[in-house]
Amino acid sequence: MTHLLAVDIGWGWTLAIKTVVVLGLIPLGALILGYTFLLKMMSHMQSRLGPMDPGGFHGWFQLVGDGMKFLQKEDIMPEQADRRVFALAPAVVVISTFLIFVVIPTGPRLVVKDLDVGVFYALAVSSLSIIGVLMAGWASANKFALLGALRAAAQLIAYELPLLLAVVGVVVQAGTMNLNGIVTAQQNGAIFGWDGLGNPYILTQFVGFALFLVAAQAELTQTPFDMPVAESELVSGYMVEYTGFRFLFFFIGEFGTAFAFAALAATLVLGGWALPGVHGGTADLLGPLVLFVKLMAVAFLIFWVRFTYPRLREDQLQAMAWKYLIPIALANILVTGLFKVWL
Amino acid sequence: MTEYYRQYLAVAVFIGAALGMVGAMLGAGRLVRPHRPQPEKYITYEAGSDPVGGWGQSNVRYYIYALLFVIFDVEAAFVFPWAVHLEGLGFYGLIEMAIFIVVLAVALLYAWRKGVLRWA
């Protein structure tokens, strides 16, 4: 494996291969999350019988059947719609999801581009999806869609701030925004002088991690923050006029971003691809697997909350972001900074 | 091309790849999916009844949240470079940032007291 990675085939081909791999990985990640959590875990937790039935064992065929259904749906664009914007909106959401994966490291060298501004870039491009959502809601020329899109925009910008500010604590501790740098800082860290495990930042940044999870929940519009798509009042909000594959792109955007955020959280506070005592080529080999296990643990938390809590009210949602999460995040930055300078 | 620009070339390539995937899936779908146009199918969905009015209207109270957001988002852009260099800046940097954050917190408190954060 070390030898294989050491072969230099030029940056152009390297980039091409990485792009193709990630291109396959994102829908796969979305499907894994959709399958494991949305279909199976939800069925078990809420006693839903439907998704457990198709194909026999645990309803393994459900997702394949869903895919085929989407493939056969007629492509309908309402005649009132702003056609060009309507068609472009799902693409913007998918682009936003794709761009996050540029910086997520799955090994010391297994990363598309290890940008110096890593985590800052990831959060910046993740917020591009707001534009896609607003475009979809506006272009649909539908009252439900517009209401849903505006709710989504108000929610996404309100929770963008706790998300950004929660990460600052990790950046302060690691002294870098580069994601591989953050992983290495955790791997080489020590808990009160004992370096057997490194220093996963969840021990010191548990407040930041909790804030990040809550904000990510809202950014992904998962219940209890799913007012933008509230199916019982807004009939899926900004997605109401989309059919077939165009609808599927919003699904890929949602679950692909959930995959990315879980990977990001795992990288920031759980040590990412690093395993204690594993270095060099072996880390490249084991990295993707280690990161996958950690990100599934984070995703489990996100979906556990989703399947357990009822929906918040719109004013409660805004109050929670502005009155609680942002002040706590600001305090967290200062306390982390104090410890960093002091110790 | 320098290494710096080459890094961001990957970002451009990914935008292209995403557009390519969307295009390819929609193109492949066109081969399979049915196409039987009827005028009723293209009416705006409004829970089954005939649509009333045309385009919807938005609520103006959202814009105050947008203004608040801009302030704090700019703050976040300032905080990140500070966070990277805090070790070198030491106590001086920490106190500077504490003043900056307290000023912003006072602004948030002011907006709170003014009732901006009340959703009604």
XYZ file of C-alpha atoms in Angstrom:
463
model
C 0.000 0.000 0.000
C 2.817 2.357 0.893
C 4.488 1.608 -2.435
C 1.284 2.072 -4.356
C 0.733 5.499 -2.835
C 4.355 6.459 -3.335
C 4.086 6.126 -7.127
C 4.068 9.590 -8.682
C 1.671 9.787 -11.605
C 1.514 13.581 -11.851
C -0.947 15.906 -10.153
C -3.421 15.902 -13.040
C -4.060 12.160 -12.920
C -4.012 12.132 -9.137
C -6.711 14.782 -9.085
C -8.744 12.915 -11.719
C -8.628 9.654 -9.747
C -9.509 11.404 -6.496
C -12.426 13.195 -8.149
C -13.841 9.946 -9.520
C -13.465 8.186 -6.155
C -15.197 10.996 -4.267
C -17.856 11.227 -6.976
C -18.769 7.629 -6.213
C -18.322 8.038 -2.475
C -20.863 10.812 -1.908
C -23.987 9.040 -3.237
C -22.696 5.886 -1.514
C -22.343 7.735 1.787
C -25.809 9.223 1.393
C -27.213 5.758 0.689
C -25.413 4.178 3.660
C -26.816 6.801 6.035
C -30.266 6.621 4.441
C -30.275 2.842 4.639
C -28.778 2.299 8.079
C -30.483 5.098 9.915
C -33.474 6.434 8.005
C -34.826 3.014 7.037
C -33.564 0.471 9.547
C -32.929 2.372 12.773
C -36.090 4.473 12.383
C -38.139 1.345 11.692
C -36.872 -0.281 14.853
C -37.244 2.806 17.024
C -40.700 3.805 15.808
C -42.112 0.339 15.043
C -42.519 1.098 11.337
C -43.361 -2.041 9.425
C -43.203 -0.804 5.808
C -39.447 -0.433 5.297
C -38.830 -3.782 7.029
C -40.833 -5.752 4.482
C -39.533 -5.563 0.859
C -37.163 -8.321 -0.191
C -37.488 -10.438 2.939
C -34.574 -10.063 5.340
C -34.954 -6.729 7.175
C -36.360 -5.087 4.046
C -32.985 -4.928 2.274
C -34.688 -4.238 -1.066
C -36.431 -1.038 0.072
C -33.723 1.356 -1.078
C -33.300 -0.312 -4.477
C -37.052 -0.091 -4.937
C -37.032 3.580 -3.948
C -34.270 4.271 -6.477
C -36.205 2.566 -9.263
C -39.299 4.550 -8.345
C -37.403 7.836 -8.602
C -36.002 6.752 -11.971
C -39.488 6.184 -13.387
C -41.091 9.416 -12.178
C -42.196 11.858 -14.850
C -40.197 15.091 -14.881
C -42.686 17.852 -14.085
C -41.896 21.546 -13.991
C -44.835 23.783 -13.022
C -45.737 26.204 -15.765
C -45.548 29.193 -13.374
C -42.006 28.290 -12.375
C -38.893 30.248 -13.254
C -37.546 27.419 -15.390
C -33.813 28.134 -15.401
C -33.554 28.805 -11.649
C -35.841 25.837 -10.922
C -33.517 23.505 -12.850
C -30.329 24.939 -11.360
C -31.386 24.871 -7.676
C -30.794 21.129 -6.984
C -27.410 21.393 -8.719
C -26.366 24.206 -6.364
C -27.266 22.040 -3.351
C -25.301 19.091 -4.758
C -22.291 21.323 -5.564
C -22.258 22.561 -1.973
C -22.201 18.963 -0.705
C -19.451 17.930 -3.142
C -17.187 20.820 -2.229
C -17.062 19.855 1.483
C -15.428 16.554 0.568
C -12.411 18.312 -0.991
C -10.804 18.833 2.423
C -11.915 15.836 4.525
C -8.839 13.689 5.198
C -9.172 9.901 5.377
C -5.447 9.321 5.907
C -2.158 11.239 6.106
C -2.052 11.403 2.302
C -5.583 10.283 1.446
C -7.161 13.684 0.994
C -8.228 15.411 -2.219
C -6.592 18.741 -1.366
C -5.335 19.515 2.093
C -6.195 23.228 2.009
C -4.577 25.382 4.693
C -7.932 26.945 5.552
C -9.470 23.425 5.758
C -12.254 23.594 8.316
C -13.087 27.238 7.507
C -13.442 26.322 3.835
C -15.619 23.292 4.661
C -18.065 25.378 6.708
C -18.064 28.163 4.097
C -18.989 25.894 1.186
C -21.531 23.991 3.284
C -23.496 27.226 3.668
C -23.748 27.567 -0.140
C -26.671 25.155 0.014
C -28.782 27.982 1.502
C -28.645 29.671 -1.902
C -29.851 26.509 -3.614
C -32.717 26.165 -1.139
C -33.775 29.804 -1.611
C -33.568 29.398 -5.392
C -35.750 26.286 -5.239
C -38.347 27.937 -3.034
C -38.515 31.129 -5.066
C -38.455 29.538 -8.518
C -41.249 27.089 -7.704
C -43.767 29.963 -7.591
C -45.551 28.010 -4.867
C -46.641 29.421 -1.515
C -45.613 26.330 0.453
C -42.238 26.309 -1.280
C -41.575 29.994 -0.631
C -42.528 29.719 3.042
C -40.365 26.631 3.408
C -37.398 28.266 1.692
C -37.618 31.395 3.851
C -37.862 29.311 7.005
C -34.884 27.307 5.803
C -32.867 30.455 5.085
C -33.669 31.999 8.490
C -32.793 28.718 10.200
C -29.625 27.993 8.264
C -28.151 31.445 8.831
C -29.095 31.412 12.520
C -27.334 28.070 13.074
C -24.413 28.841 10.775
C -23.040 31.018 13.586
C -22.959 28.453 16.444
C -21.514 25.984 13.920
C -18.664 28.340 13.002
C -18.037 29.557 16.551
C -18.087 26.034 18.021
C -15.211 25.070 15.736
C -13.066 28.040 16.837
C -12.313 26.267 20.136
C -10.769 23.336 18.256
C -8.794 25.703 16.016
C -7.458 27.533 19.070
C -6.292 24.260 20.617
C -4.728 22.869 17.472
C -3.297 26.198 16.279
C -4.262 25.398 12.688
C -7.331 25.270 10.442
C -5.806 22.518 8.311
C -7.809 19.343 8.983
C -4.822 17.017 8.747
C -3.007 19.374 11.098
C -5.894 19.111 13.575
C -5.778 15.299 13.387
C -2.014 15.245 13.915
C -2.312 17.679 16.818
C -4.756 15.301 18.499
C -2.611 12.254 17.721
C 0.512 13.863 19.167
C -1.282 15.388 22.151
C -1.223 14.121 25.698
C -3.777 13.938 28.505
C -1.970 15.373 31.565
C 1.311 14.003 30.276
C -0.054 10.551 29.341
C 0.148 10.157 25.553
C -1.205 6.634 25.124
C -4.359 7.835 23.384
C -3.149 11.188 22.124
C -5.569 13.916 23.090
C -8.911 13.632 21.307
C -10.430 17.101 21.632
C -13.776 15.727 22.769
C -12.231 15.701 26.256
C -11.524 19.434 26.258
C -14.013 20.650 23.662
C -17.121 18.771 24.773
C -19.029 22.061 24.895
C -17.891 22.851 21.354
C -18.805 19.336 20.233
C -22.289 19.592 21.726
C -22.803 22.995 20.073
C -21.528 21.620 16.776
C -23.945 18.678 16.927
C -26.970 20.861 17.720
C -26.062 23.346 14.984
C -25.365 20.561 12.490
C -28.763 19.069 13.306
C -30.350 22.393 12.365
C -28.146 22.909 9.290
C -29.209 19.487 8.024
C -32.883 20.351 8.771
C -33.301 17.153 10.773
C -36.065 16.910 13.371
C -36.418 18.705 15.882
C -35.335 21.460 13.476
C -37.243 20.360 10.383
C -39.703 23.265 10.075
C -38.523 24.085 6.523
C -39.712 20.708 5.269
C -42.442 20.104 7.883
C -44.511 17.596 5.945
C -47.627 18.036 8.052
C -47.885 21.800 7.521
C -45.725 22.757 4.542
C -45.881 19.477 2.583
C -42.065 19.294 2.266
C -41.497 23.036 1.891
C -39.087 24.068 -0.838
C -39.059 20.583 -2.394
C -42.819 20.415 -2.998
C -42.725 20.974 -6.771
C -39.770 18.685 -7.453
C -40.257 15.187 -8.821
C -38.111 12.166 -9.561
C -34.378 12.710 -9.863
C -34.588 16.425 -9.192
C -36.098 15.568 -5.795
C -33.471 12.880 -5.318
C -30.735 15.526 -5.607
C -32.102 17.278 -2.524
C -32.040 13.910 -0.760
C -28.418 13.340 -1.802
C -27.641 16.893 -0.691
C -29.197 16.314 2.744
C -27.676 12.932 3.488
C -24.386 13.628 1.697
C -23.981 16.723 3.866
C -24.916 14.686 6.956
C -22.131 12.273 5.977
C -19.719 15.184 5.540
C -20.675 16.865 8.829
C -20.348 13.589 10.718
C -16.909 13.103 9.152
C -16.016 16.690 10.021
C -17.108 16.265 13.653
C -15.189 12.978 13.872
C -12.101 14.698 12.455
C -12.357 17.721 14.718
C -12.937 16.078 18.102
C -12.596 12.294 17.767
C -9.179 12.166 16.130
C -10.326 11.556 12.532
C -8.413 8.823 10.718
C -5.883 8.469 13.534
C -5.649 5.337 15.640
C -3.266 5.298 18.634
C 0.111 3.936 17.597
C -0.640 3.739 13.864
C 1.572 5.841 11.593
C 2.706 6.211 8.002
C 1.478 3.789 5.320
C -0.602 1.730 7.741
C -2.506 4.876 8.710
C -3.285 5.444 5.027
C -4.551 1.890 4.788
C -6.643 1.884 7.980
C -7.593 5.583 7.890
C -10.771 5.375 5.804
C -12.093 2.512 7.943
C -11.290 4.249 11.235
C -12.867 7.495 10.063
C -15.938 5.594 8.829
C -16.490 3.947 12.211
C -16.133 7.277 14.004
C -18.401 9.151 11.613
C -21.072 6.469 11.901
C -20.978 6.940 15.677
C -21.552 10.694 15.224
C -24.258 10.102 12.599
C -25.952 7.709 15.031
C -26.234 10.556 17.556
C -27.689 12.913 14.928
C -30.325 10.431 13.791
C -31.087 9.192 17.302
C -32.140 12.745 18.181
C -34.026 13.022 14.903
C -36.160 9.971 15.618
C -36.809 10.874 19.252
C -37.800 14.520 19.544
C -40.875 16.374 18.265
C -40.542 19.467 16.087
C -39.758 22.835 17.702
C -41.763 25.986 16.979
C -40.191 28.587 14.675
C -39.752 31.202 17.440
C -38.274 28.602 19.820
C -35.805 27.699 17.098
C -34.604 31.267 16.635
C -34.511 31.911 20.382
C -32.397 28.809 20.929
C -29.756 29.917 18.414
C -29.523 33.572 19.402
C -30.164 33.450 23.145
C -28.359 30.261 24.101
C -26.063 28.715 21.503
C -24.246 31.855 20.320
C -23.487 33.260 23.815
C -22.309 29.813 24.967
C -20.120 29.494 21.866
C -18.562 32.925 22.515
C -17.855 31.985 26.144
C -16.349 28.692 24.968
C -13.925 30.560 22.687
C -12.735 32.808 25.498
C -12.347 29.982 28.027
C -10.458 27.844 25.504
C -8.243 30.816 24.667
C -7.546 31.418 28.364
C -6.453 27.804 28.878
C -4.345 27.908 25.720
C -2.441 31.028 26.801
C -2.236 30.076 30.456
C -1.152 26.450 30.276
C 0.695 27.049 -12.370
C 1.839 27.368 -8.771
C 0.899 24.861 -6.079
C -1.378 27.423 -4.428
C -3.637 27.785 -7.440
C -3.412 24.087 -8.153
C -5.034 23.438 -4.758
C -8.036 25.518 -5.683
C -8.163 23.942 -9.132
C -9.459 20.875 -7.272
C -12.361 22.994 -6.030
C -13.186 24.051 -9.589
C -12.933 20.445 -10.785
C -15.362 19.381 -8.068
C -17.904 21.989 -9.138
C -17.622 20.585 -12.659
C -17.950 17.010 -11.377
C -21.094 17.851 -9.413
C -22.681 19.530 -12.435
C -21.638 16.567 -14.561
C -23.265 14.086 -12.175
C -26.505 16.069 -12.047
C -26.549 16.326 -15.849
C -25.716 12.656 -16.370
C -28.403 11.445 -13.950
C -31.073 13.680 -15.456
C -29.968 12.616 -18.959
C -30.081 8.925 -18.043
C -33.465 9.429 -16.411
C -34.809 10.969 -19.630
C -34.281 7.630 -21.402
C -36.380 5.719 -18.870
C -39.058 8.007 -17.499
C -42.450 8.514 -19.140
C -43.510 11.797 -20.731
C -47.275 12.265 -21.029
C -48.023 15.976 -20.789
C -51.449 17.098 -19.566
C -52.176 20.717 -18.659
C -53.392 19.752 -15.161
C -49.995 18.361 -14.268
C -48.322 21.741 -14.626
C -50.582 23.664 -12.257
C -48.932 24.943 -9.072
C -49.568 22.536 -6.198
C -51.826 23.975 -3.553
C -53.076 20.975 -1.613
C -55.424 19.889 -4.383
C -57.489 23.037 -4.870
C -57.004 25.568 -7.668
C -54.135 27.930 -6.874
C -55.102 31.385 -5.588
C -53.127 34.523 -6.390
C -49.796 34.147 -8.105
C -46.424 34.271 -6.470
C -46.340 34.251 -2.692
C -45.138 37.014 -0.429
C -42.442 36.847 2.192
C -42.468 38.091 5.742
C -40.379 41.187 6.391
C -39.297 40.201 9.929
C -36.728 37.828 8.458
C -34.516 40.704 7.355
C -33.549 41.707 10.897
C -32.169 38.226 11.489
C -30.227 38.604 8.248
C -28.705 41.877 9.520
C -27.726 40.267 12.833
C -26.252 37.368 10.921
C -24.015 39.611 8.815
C -22.535 41.199 11.960
C -21.697 37.880 13.590
C -20.529 36.263 10.378
C -17.969 39.014 9.860
C -16.930 38.460 13.466
C -16.358 34.768 12.745
C -14.132 35.738 9.812
C -12.024 37.804 12.256
C -11.929 35.144 14.973
C -10.481 32.325 12.836
C -7.108 33.955 11.980
C -6.832 35.014 15.630
C -7.502 31.425 16.746
C -4.681 30.097 14.571
C -2.116 32.559 15.943
C -3.224 32.741 19.579
C -0.174 30.826 20.827
C 2.152 33.511 19.434
C -0.028 36.429 20.510
C -0.296 35.341 24.152
C -2.270 37.258 26.781
C -2.221 40.438 24.694
C -4.144 38.671 21.901
C -6.555 37.074 24.346
C -7.472 40.409 25.958
C -7.886 42.046 22.543
C -10.314 39.313 21.479
C -12.116 39.425 24.843
C -12.819 43.141 24.297
C -13.996 42.459 20.735
C -16.328 39.653 21.842
C -17.701 41.635 24.785
C -18.541 44.566 22.480
C -20.396 42.179 20.198
C -22.124 40.498 23.124
C -23.342 43.925 24.274
C -24.719 44.510 20.771
C -26.545 41.185 20.944
C -27.876 42.094 24.384
C -29.104 45.436 23.008
C -30.909 43.705 20.138
C -32.368 41.247 22.661
C -33.649 44.037 24.939
C -35.075 45.915 21.948
C -37.213 42.856 21.246
C -35.567 42.033 17.915
C -35.214 38.398 18.939
C -38.903 38.073 19.741
C -40.669 36.266 16.928
C -44.037 38.003 16.880
